[in-house]
Tab-separated table of C-alpha atoms and ligand atoms in Angstrom:
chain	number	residue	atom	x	y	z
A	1	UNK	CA	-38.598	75.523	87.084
A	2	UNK	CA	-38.020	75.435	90.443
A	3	UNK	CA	-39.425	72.815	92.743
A	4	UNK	CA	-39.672	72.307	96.160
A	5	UNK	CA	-40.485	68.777	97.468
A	6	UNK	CA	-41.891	68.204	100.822
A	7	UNK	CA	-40.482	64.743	102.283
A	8	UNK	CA	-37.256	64.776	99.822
A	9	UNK	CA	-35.480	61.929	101.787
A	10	UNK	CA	-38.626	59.482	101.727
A	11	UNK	CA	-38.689	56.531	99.278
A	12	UNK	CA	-40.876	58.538	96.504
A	13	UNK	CA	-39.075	62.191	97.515
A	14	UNK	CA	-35.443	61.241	96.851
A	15	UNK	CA	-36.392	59.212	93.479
A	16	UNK	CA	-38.667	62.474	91.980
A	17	UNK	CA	-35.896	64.990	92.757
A	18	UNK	CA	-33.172	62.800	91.015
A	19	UNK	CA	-35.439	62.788	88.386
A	20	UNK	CA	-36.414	66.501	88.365
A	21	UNK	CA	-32.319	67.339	88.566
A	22	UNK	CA	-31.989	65.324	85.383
A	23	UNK	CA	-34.699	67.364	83.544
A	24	UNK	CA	-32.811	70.331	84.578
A	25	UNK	CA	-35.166	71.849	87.594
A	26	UNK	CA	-33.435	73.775	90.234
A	27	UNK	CA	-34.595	71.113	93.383
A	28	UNK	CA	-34.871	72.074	96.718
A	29	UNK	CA	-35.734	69.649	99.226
A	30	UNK	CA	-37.913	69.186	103.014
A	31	UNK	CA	-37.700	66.834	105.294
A	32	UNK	CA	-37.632	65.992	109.308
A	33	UNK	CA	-36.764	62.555	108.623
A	34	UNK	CA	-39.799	61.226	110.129
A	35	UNK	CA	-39.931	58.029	108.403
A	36	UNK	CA	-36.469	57.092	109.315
A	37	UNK	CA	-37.392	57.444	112.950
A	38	UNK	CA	-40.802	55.672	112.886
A	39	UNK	CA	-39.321	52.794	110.906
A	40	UNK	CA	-36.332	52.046	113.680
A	41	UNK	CA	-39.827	52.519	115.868
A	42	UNK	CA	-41.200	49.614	114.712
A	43	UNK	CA	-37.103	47.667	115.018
A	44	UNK	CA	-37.121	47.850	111.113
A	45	UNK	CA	-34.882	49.699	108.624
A	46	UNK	CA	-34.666	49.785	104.412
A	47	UNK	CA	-33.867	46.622	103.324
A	48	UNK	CA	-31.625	48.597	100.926
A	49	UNK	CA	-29.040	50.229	103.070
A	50	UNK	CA	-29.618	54.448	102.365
A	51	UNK	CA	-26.912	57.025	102.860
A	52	UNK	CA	-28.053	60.537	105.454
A	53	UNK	CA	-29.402	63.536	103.427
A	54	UNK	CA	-26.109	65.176	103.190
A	55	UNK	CA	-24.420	62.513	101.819
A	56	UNK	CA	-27.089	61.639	99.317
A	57	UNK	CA	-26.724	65.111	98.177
A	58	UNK	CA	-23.040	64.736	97.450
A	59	UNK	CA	-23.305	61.650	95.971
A	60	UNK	CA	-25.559	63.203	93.287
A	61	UNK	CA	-23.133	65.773	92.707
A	62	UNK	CA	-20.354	63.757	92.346
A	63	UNK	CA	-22.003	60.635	89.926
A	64	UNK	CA	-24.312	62.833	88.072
A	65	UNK	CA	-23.130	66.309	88.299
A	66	UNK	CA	-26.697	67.341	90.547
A	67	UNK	CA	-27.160	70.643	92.948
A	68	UNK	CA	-29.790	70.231	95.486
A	69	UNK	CA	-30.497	72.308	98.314
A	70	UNK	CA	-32.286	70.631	101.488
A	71	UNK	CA	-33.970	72.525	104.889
A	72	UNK	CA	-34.547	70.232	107.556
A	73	UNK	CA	-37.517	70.560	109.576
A	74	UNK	CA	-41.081	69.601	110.302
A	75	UNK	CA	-43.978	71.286	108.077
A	76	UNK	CA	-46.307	70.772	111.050
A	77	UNK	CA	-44.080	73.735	112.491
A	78	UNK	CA	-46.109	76.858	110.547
A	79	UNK	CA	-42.577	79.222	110.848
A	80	UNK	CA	-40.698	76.612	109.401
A	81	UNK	CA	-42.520	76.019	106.248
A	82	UNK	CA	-43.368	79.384	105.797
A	83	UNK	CA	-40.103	80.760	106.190
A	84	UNK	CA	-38.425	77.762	103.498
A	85	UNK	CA	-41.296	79.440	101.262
A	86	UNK	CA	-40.293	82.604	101.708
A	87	UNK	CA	-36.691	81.619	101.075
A	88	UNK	CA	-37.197	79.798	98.098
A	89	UNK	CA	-39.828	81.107	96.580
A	90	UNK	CA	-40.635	77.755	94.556
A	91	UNK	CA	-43.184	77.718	91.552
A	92	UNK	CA	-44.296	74.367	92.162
A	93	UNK	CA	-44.349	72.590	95.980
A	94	UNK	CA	-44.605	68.905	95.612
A	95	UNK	CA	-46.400	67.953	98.999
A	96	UNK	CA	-44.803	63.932	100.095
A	97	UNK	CA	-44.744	64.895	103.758
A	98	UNK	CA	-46.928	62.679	105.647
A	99	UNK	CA	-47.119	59.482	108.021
A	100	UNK	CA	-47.430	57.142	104.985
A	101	UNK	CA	-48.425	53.700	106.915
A	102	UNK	CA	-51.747	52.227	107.414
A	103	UNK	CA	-50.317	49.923	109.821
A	104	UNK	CA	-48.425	52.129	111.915
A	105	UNK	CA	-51.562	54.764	112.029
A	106	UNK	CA	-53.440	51.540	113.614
A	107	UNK	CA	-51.150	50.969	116.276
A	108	UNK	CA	-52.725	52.455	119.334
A	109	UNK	CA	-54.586	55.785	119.782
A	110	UNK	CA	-50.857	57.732	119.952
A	111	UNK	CA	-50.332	56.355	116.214
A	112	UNK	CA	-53.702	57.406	115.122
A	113	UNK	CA	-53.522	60.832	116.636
A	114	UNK	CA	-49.977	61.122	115.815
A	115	UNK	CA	-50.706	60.445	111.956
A	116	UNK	CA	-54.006	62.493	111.987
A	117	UNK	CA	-51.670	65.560	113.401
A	118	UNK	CA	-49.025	65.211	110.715
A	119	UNK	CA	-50.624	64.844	107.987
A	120	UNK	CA	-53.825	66.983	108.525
A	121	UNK	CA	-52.006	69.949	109.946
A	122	UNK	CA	-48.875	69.857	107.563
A	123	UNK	CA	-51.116	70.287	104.770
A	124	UNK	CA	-52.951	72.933	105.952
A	125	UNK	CA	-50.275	74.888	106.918
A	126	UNK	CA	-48.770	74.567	103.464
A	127	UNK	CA	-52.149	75.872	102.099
A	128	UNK	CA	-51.844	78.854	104.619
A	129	UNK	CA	-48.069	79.214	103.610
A	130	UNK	CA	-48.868	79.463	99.956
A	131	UNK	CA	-51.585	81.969	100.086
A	132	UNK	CA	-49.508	84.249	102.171
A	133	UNK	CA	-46.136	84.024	99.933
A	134	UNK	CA	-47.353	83.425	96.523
A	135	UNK	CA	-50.899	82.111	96.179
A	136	UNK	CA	-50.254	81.189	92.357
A	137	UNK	CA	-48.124	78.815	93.472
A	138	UNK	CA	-48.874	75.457	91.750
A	139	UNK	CA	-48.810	72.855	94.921
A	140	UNK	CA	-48.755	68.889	93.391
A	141	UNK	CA	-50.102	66.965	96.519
A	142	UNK	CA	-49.973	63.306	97.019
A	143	UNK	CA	-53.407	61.589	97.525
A	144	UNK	CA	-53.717	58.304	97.703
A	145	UNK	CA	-56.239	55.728	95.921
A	146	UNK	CA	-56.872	53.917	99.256
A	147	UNK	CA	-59.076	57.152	100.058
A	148	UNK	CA	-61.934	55.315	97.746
A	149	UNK	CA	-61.645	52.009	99.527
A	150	UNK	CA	-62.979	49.594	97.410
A	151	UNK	CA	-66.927	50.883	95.935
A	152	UNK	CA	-68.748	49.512	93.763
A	153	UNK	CA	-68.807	52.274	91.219
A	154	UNK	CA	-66.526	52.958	88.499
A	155	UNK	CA	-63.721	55.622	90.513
A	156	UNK	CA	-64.254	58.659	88.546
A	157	UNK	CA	-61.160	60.861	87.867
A	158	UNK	CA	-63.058	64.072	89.274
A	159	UNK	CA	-63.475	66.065	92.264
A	160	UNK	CA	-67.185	65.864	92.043
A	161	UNK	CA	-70.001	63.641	90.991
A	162	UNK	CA	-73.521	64.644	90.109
A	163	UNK	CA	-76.309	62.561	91.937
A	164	UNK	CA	-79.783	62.264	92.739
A	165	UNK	CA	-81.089	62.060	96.237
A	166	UNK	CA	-84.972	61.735	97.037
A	167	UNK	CA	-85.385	63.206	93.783
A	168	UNK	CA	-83.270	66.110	93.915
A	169	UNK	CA	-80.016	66.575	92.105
A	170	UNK	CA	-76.584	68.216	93.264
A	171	UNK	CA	-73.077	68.497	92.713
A	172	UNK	CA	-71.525	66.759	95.754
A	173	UNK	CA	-67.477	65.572	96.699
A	174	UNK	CA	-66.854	61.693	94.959
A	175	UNK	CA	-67.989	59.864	97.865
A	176	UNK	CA	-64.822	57.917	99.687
A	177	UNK	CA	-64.997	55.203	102.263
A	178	UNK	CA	-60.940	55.073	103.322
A	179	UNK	CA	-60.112	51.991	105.431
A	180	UNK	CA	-57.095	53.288	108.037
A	181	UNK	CA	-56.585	55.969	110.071
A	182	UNK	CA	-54.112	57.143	107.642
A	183	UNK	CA	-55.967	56.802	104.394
A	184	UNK	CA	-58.857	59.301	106.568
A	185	UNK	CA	-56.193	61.760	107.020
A	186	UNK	CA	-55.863	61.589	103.193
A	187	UNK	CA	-59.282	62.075	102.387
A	188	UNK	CA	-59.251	64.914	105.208
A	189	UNK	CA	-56.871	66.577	103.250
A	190	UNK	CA	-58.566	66.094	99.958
A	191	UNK	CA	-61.478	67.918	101.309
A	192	UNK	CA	-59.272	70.922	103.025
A	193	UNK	CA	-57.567	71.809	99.665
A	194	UNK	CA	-61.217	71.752	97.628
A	195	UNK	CA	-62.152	74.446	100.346
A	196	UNK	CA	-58.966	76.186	99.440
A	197	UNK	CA	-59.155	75.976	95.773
A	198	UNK	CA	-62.777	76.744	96.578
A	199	UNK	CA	-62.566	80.326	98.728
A	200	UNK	CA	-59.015	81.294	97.446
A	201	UNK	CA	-58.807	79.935	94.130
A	202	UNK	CA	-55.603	77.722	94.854
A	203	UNK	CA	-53.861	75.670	91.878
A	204	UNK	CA	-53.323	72.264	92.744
A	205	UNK	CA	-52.922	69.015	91.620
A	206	UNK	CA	-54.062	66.285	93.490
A	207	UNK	CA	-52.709	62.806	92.834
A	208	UNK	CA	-54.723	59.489	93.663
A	209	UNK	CA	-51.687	57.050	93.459
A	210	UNK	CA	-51.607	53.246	93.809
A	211	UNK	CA	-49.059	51.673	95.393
A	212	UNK	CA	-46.216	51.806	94.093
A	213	UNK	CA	-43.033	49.053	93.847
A	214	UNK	CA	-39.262	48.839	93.045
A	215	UNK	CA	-35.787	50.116	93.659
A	216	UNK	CA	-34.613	51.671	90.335
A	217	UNK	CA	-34.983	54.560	88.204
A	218	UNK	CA	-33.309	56.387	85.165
A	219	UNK	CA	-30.624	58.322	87.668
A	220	UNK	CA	-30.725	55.229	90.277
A	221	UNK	CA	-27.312	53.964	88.739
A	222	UNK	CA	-24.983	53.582	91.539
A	223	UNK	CA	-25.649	52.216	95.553
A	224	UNK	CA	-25.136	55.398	96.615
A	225	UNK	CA	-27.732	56.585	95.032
A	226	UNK	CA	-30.751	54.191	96.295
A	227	UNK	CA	-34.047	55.185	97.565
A	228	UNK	CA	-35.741	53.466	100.799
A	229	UNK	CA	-37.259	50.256	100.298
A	230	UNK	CA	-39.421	48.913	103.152
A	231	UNK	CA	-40.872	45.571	103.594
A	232	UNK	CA	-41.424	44.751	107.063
A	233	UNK	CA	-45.485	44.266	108.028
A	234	UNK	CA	-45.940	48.159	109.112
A	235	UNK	CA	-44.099	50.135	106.543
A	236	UNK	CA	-43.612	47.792	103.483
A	237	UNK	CA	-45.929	47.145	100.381
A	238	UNK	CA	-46.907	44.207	99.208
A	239	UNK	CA	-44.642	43.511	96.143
A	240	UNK	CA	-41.687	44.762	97.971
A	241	UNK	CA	-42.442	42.402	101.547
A	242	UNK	CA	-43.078	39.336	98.696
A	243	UNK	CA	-39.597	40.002	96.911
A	244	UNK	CA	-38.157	39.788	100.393
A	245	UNK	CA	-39.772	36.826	101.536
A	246	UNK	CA	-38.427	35.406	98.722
A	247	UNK	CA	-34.933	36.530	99.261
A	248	UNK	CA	-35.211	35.004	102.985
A	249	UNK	CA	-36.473	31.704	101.574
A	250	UNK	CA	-39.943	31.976	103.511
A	251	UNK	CA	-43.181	32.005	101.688
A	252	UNK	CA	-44.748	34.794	100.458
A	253	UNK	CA	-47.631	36.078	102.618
A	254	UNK	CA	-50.595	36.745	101.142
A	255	UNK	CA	-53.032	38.124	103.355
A	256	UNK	CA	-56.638	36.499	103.460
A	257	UNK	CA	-58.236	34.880	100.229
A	258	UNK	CA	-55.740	37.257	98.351
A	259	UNK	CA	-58.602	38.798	96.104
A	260	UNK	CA	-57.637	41.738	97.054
A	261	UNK	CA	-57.115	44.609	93.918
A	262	UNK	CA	-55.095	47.614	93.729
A	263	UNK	CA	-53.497	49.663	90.822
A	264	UNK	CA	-49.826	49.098	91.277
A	265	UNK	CA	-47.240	51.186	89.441
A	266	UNK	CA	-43.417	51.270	89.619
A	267	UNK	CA	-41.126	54.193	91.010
A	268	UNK	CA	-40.070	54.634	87.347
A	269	UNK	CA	-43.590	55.087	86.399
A	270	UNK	CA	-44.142	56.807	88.952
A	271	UNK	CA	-41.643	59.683	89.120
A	272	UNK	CA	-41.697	60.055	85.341
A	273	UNK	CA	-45.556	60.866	85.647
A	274	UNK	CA	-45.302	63.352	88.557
A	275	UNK	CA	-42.282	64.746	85.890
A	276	UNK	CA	-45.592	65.643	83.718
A	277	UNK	CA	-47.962	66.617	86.182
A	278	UNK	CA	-45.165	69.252	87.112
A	279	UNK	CA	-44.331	69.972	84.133
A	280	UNK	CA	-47.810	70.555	82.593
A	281	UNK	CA	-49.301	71.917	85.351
A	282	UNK	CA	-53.428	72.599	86.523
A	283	UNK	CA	-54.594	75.875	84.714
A	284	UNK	CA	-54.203	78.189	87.381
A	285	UNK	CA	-57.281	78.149	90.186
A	286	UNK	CA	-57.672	74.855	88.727
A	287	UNK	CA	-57.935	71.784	91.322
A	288	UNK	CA	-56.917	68.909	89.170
A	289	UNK	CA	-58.023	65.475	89.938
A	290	UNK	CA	-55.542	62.680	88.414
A	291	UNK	CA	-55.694	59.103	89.260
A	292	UNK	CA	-52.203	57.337	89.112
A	293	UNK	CA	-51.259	53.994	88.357
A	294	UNK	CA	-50.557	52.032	85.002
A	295	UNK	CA	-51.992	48.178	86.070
A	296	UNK	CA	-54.941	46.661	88.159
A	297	UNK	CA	-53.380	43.438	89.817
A	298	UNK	CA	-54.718	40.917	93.097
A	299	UNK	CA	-52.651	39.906	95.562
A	300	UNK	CA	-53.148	36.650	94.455
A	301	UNK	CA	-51.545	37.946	91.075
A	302	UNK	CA	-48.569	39.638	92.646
A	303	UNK	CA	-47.943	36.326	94.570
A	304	UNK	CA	-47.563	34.229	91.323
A	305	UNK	CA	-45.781	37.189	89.468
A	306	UNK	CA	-42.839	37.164	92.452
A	307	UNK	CA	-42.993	33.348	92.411
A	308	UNK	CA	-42.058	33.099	89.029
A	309	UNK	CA	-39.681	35.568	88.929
A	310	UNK	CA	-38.008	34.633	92.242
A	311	UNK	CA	-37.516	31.243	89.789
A	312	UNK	CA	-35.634	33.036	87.771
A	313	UNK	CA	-33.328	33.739	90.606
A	314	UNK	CA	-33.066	30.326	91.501
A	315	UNK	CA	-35.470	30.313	94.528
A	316	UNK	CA	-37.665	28.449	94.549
A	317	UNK	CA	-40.924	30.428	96.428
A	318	UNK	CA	-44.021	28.803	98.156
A	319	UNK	CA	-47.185	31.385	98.607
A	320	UNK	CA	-49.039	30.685	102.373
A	321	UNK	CA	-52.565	32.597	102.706
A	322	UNK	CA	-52.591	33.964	106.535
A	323	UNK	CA	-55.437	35.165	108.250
A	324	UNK	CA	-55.690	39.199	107.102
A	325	UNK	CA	-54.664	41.521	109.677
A	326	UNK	CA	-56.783	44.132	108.362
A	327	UNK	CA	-60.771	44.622	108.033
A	328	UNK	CA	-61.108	44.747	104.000
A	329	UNK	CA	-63.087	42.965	101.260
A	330	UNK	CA	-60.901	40.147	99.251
A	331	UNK	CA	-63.520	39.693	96.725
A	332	UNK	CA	-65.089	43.110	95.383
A	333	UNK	CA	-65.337	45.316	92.070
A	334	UNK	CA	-62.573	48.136	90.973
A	335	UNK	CA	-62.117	50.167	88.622
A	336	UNK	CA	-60.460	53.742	88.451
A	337	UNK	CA	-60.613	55.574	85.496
A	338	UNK	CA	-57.544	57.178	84.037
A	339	UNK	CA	-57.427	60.140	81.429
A	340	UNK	CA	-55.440	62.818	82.722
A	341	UNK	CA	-51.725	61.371	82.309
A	342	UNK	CA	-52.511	59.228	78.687
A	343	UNK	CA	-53.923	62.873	77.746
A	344	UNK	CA	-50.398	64.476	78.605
A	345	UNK	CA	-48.709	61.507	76.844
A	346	UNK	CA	-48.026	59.661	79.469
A	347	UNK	CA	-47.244	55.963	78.296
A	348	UNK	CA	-46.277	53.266	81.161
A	349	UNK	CA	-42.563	51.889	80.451
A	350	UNK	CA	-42.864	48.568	82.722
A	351	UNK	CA	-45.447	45.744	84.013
A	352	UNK	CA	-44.832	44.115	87.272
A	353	UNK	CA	-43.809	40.782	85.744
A	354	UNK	CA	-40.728	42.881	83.444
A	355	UNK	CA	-39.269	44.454	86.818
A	356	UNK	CA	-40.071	41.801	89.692
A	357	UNK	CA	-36.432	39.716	88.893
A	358	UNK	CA	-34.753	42.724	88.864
A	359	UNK	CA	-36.239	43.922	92.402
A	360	UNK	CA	-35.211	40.264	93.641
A	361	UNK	CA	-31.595	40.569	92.433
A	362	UNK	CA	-31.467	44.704	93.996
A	363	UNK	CA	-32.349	42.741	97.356
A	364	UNK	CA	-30.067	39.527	96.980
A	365	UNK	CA	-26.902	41.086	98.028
A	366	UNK	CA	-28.769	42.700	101.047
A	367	UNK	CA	-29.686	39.021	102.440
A	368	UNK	CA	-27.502	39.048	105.555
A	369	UNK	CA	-28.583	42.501	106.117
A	370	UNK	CA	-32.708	41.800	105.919
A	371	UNK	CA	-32.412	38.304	108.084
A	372	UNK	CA	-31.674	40.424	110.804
A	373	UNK	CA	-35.428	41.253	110.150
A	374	UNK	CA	-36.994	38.620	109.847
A	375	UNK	CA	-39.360	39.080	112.749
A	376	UNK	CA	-40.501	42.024	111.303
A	377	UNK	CA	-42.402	40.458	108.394
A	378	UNK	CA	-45.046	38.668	110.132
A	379	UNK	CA	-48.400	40.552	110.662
A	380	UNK	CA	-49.015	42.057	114.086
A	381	UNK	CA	-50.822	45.169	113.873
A	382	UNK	CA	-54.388	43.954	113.775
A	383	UNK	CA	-56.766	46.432	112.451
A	384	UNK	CA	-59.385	44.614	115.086
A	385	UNK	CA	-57.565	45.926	118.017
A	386	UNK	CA	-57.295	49.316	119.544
A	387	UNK	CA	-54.412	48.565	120.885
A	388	UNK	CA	-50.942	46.406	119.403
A	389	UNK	CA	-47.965	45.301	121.387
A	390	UNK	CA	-45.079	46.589	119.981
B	401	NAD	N1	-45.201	54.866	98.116
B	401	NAD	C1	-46.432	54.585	97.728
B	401	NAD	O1	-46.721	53.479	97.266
B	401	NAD	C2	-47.504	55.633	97.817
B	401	NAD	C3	-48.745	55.408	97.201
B	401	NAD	C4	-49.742	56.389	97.296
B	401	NAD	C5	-49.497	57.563	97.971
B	401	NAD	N2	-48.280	57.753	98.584
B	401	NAD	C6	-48.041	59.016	99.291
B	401	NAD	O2	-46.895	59.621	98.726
B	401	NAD	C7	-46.157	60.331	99.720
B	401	NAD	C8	-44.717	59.833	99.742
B	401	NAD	O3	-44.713	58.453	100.000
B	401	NAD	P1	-43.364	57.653	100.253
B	401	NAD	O4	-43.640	56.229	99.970
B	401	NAD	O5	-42.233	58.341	99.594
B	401	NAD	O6	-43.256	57.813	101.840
B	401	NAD	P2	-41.956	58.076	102.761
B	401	NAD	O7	-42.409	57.845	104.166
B	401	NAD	O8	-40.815	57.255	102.270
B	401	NAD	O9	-41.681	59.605	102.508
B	401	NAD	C9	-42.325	60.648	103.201
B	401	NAD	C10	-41.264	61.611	103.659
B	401	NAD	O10	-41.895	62.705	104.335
B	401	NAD	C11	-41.180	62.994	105.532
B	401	NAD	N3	-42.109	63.601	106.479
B	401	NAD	C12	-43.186	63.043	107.093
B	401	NAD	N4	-43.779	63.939	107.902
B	401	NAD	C13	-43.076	65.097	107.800
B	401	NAD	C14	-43.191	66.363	108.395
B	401	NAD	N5	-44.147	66.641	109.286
B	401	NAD	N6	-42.290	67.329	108.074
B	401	NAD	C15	-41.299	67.068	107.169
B	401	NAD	N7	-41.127	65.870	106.580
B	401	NAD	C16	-42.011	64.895	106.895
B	401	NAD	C17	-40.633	61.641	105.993
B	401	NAD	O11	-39.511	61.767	106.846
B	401	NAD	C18	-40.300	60.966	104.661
B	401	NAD	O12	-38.953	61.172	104.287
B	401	NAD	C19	-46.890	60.109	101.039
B	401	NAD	O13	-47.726	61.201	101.278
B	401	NAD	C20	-47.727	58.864	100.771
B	401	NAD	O14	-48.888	58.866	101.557
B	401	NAD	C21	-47.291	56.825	98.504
């Protein structure tokens, strides 16, 4: 099959089309490098150090025997996506290109338009892309489970619910409640490609992920070879910013009361269910709703898992709570339900606590290389203020 993937160089992009090379797709990538340049933005970089796009490229050539082809450019440009569709004429577009930080969309009002702009207008212009080159074209976006916030219901793994209002009943859009600027731009595009799939029939899958953790996968065999791996207090996730805190020797930050849950998965997990999802893909005119992540954990839980496995290590980790930069519950009800991927066979192959030492010892020869950091982990993007010193 052949596959195009929309942000190829980012930390999910690069891992899926090693992945997808393995099983034999033809792989062409996107990207503008976008996140590179935001993350210097913010005086940051990959704790693991990454090689340019056209190195990358040769490297999986040369360990693994990979072809990949790459266009680089920005999908918020209509001609440019359109005419890489054209090209290529893909079957399936796997859609990664977006301002991924909730942080850095709550910067100031340049960040928040900025990431509204993106992510909102790259989508749509894939959707208008599509329908003019092939509109059978299977497109596998990336949602995001943030776009729920936290609700008090049990997350169905559907489109739409069925409710009762002053005694009359519809069919209405899951209700979401998103808590950044950048998890709105998600749930913006959620509802632009249910219009699409409504008028035009489109065939897409459409991916509510949790966050997602870890440097390795199958093909990840070699330093060449590494994906991204962010940890500073804009662009890194929790489990990653923890395992580097514990590198450094400085406690691990848990933000608030640390009651805080999200379903976590790892990039193995990760790219081998997106594998699937391509694989078996929505019937066509189908908009497929799959919710993505293998376990429910707290930040309090993540703290402890890290600790103990930073043990193993040798280090010996403290865990601080710090007042939460952000405006979220720590104490509420979750939980997502998940049929699509066990239907397609989908079985998770690792737990946080199994990969946590390794993601320690991926970072320990990096040390020298993070301290240079260090300022960087500390919260200060408040979500209370409009606008954040840089
Ligand atoms: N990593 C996670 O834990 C996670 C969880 C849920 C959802 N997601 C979503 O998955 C997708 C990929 O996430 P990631 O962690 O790999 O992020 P990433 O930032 O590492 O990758 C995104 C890539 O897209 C590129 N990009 C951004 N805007 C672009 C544009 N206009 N034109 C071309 N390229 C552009 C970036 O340069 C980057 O390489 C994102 O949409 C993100 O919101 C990620």
């Amino acid at each position: 099959m052949k596959v195009m993937i929309l942000g190829a160089d980012g930390y999910l992009g690069w891992a899926l089309s090693l992945r997808l090379m393995a099983r034999g797709h033809d792989v062409v990538g996107v990207d503008n490098f976008a996140t590179r340049k935001s993350v210097a933005e913010v005086g940051s970089d990959s704790a693991i150090p990454i090689l340019g796009m056209e190195d990358r490229i040769k490297a999986a050539k040369d360990i693994h025997g990979f072809k990949m082809r790459f266009h680089e450019g920005d999908v918020t440009r209509y001609e440019f996506i359109h005419k890489a569709l054209k090209e290529e004429k893909p079957d399936t577009v796997v859609h990664f290109a977006e301002q991924r930080s909730a942080p850095y969309s709550m910067i100031n009002a340049q960040h928040a338009a900025y990431t509204m702009q993106n992510n909102i207008v790259g989508t749509i212009n894939l959707i208008y892309a599509m329908m003019d080159v092939n509109p059978s074209m299977h497109v596998v976006k990336m949602a995001t489970m943030g776009e729920y916030g936290t609700p008090n219901f049990d997350i169905p793994e559907s489109a739409f619910v069925e409710v009762e209002i002053n005694g009359k009943k519809d069919r209405i859009t899951t209700p979401k409640f998103a808590g950044s600027w950048y998890h709105w731009t998600k749930v913006h595009d959620t509802n632009n490609l249910l219009l699409a799939n409504k008028i035009w029939k489109t065939t897409v899958t459409n991916i509510f992920q949790g966050p997602v953790y870890g440097t390795r996968t199958k093909e990840i065999t070699d330093e060449k070879l590494h994906t991204r791996c962010d940890f500073d207090e804009v662009w890194g996730t929790v489990v990653n910013r923890f395992a580097v805190e514990a590198v450094l020797g400085i406690p691990l930050t848990a933000y608030g009361a640390g009651g805080q849950i999200r379903g976590y998965l790892s990039l193995e997990d990760s790219v081998d269910a997106l594998s699937l999802l391509i694989e078996n893909p929505a019937q066509k005119g189908e908009h497929r709703t799959v919710n993505q992540f293998v376990e429910l954990l707290s930040i309090n839980e993540i703290a402890e898992i890290v600790k103990k496995a930073a043990k193993k290590e040798g280090i010996d980790a403290k865990i601080d709570h710090i007042e939460n930069p952000r405006v979220e519950a720590d104490k509420h009800y979750y939980n997502p339900e998940v049929k699509v991927l066990p239907g397609l066979g989908f079985r998770p192959k690792l737990k946080m606590s199994d990969l946590a030492a390794q993601l320690i010892a991926d970072l320990l020869p990096y040390k020298a290389r993070i301290e240079k950091f260090r300022d960087r982990i500390m919260p200060h993007t408040r979500w209370t203020r409009t606008e954040n010193a840089r």
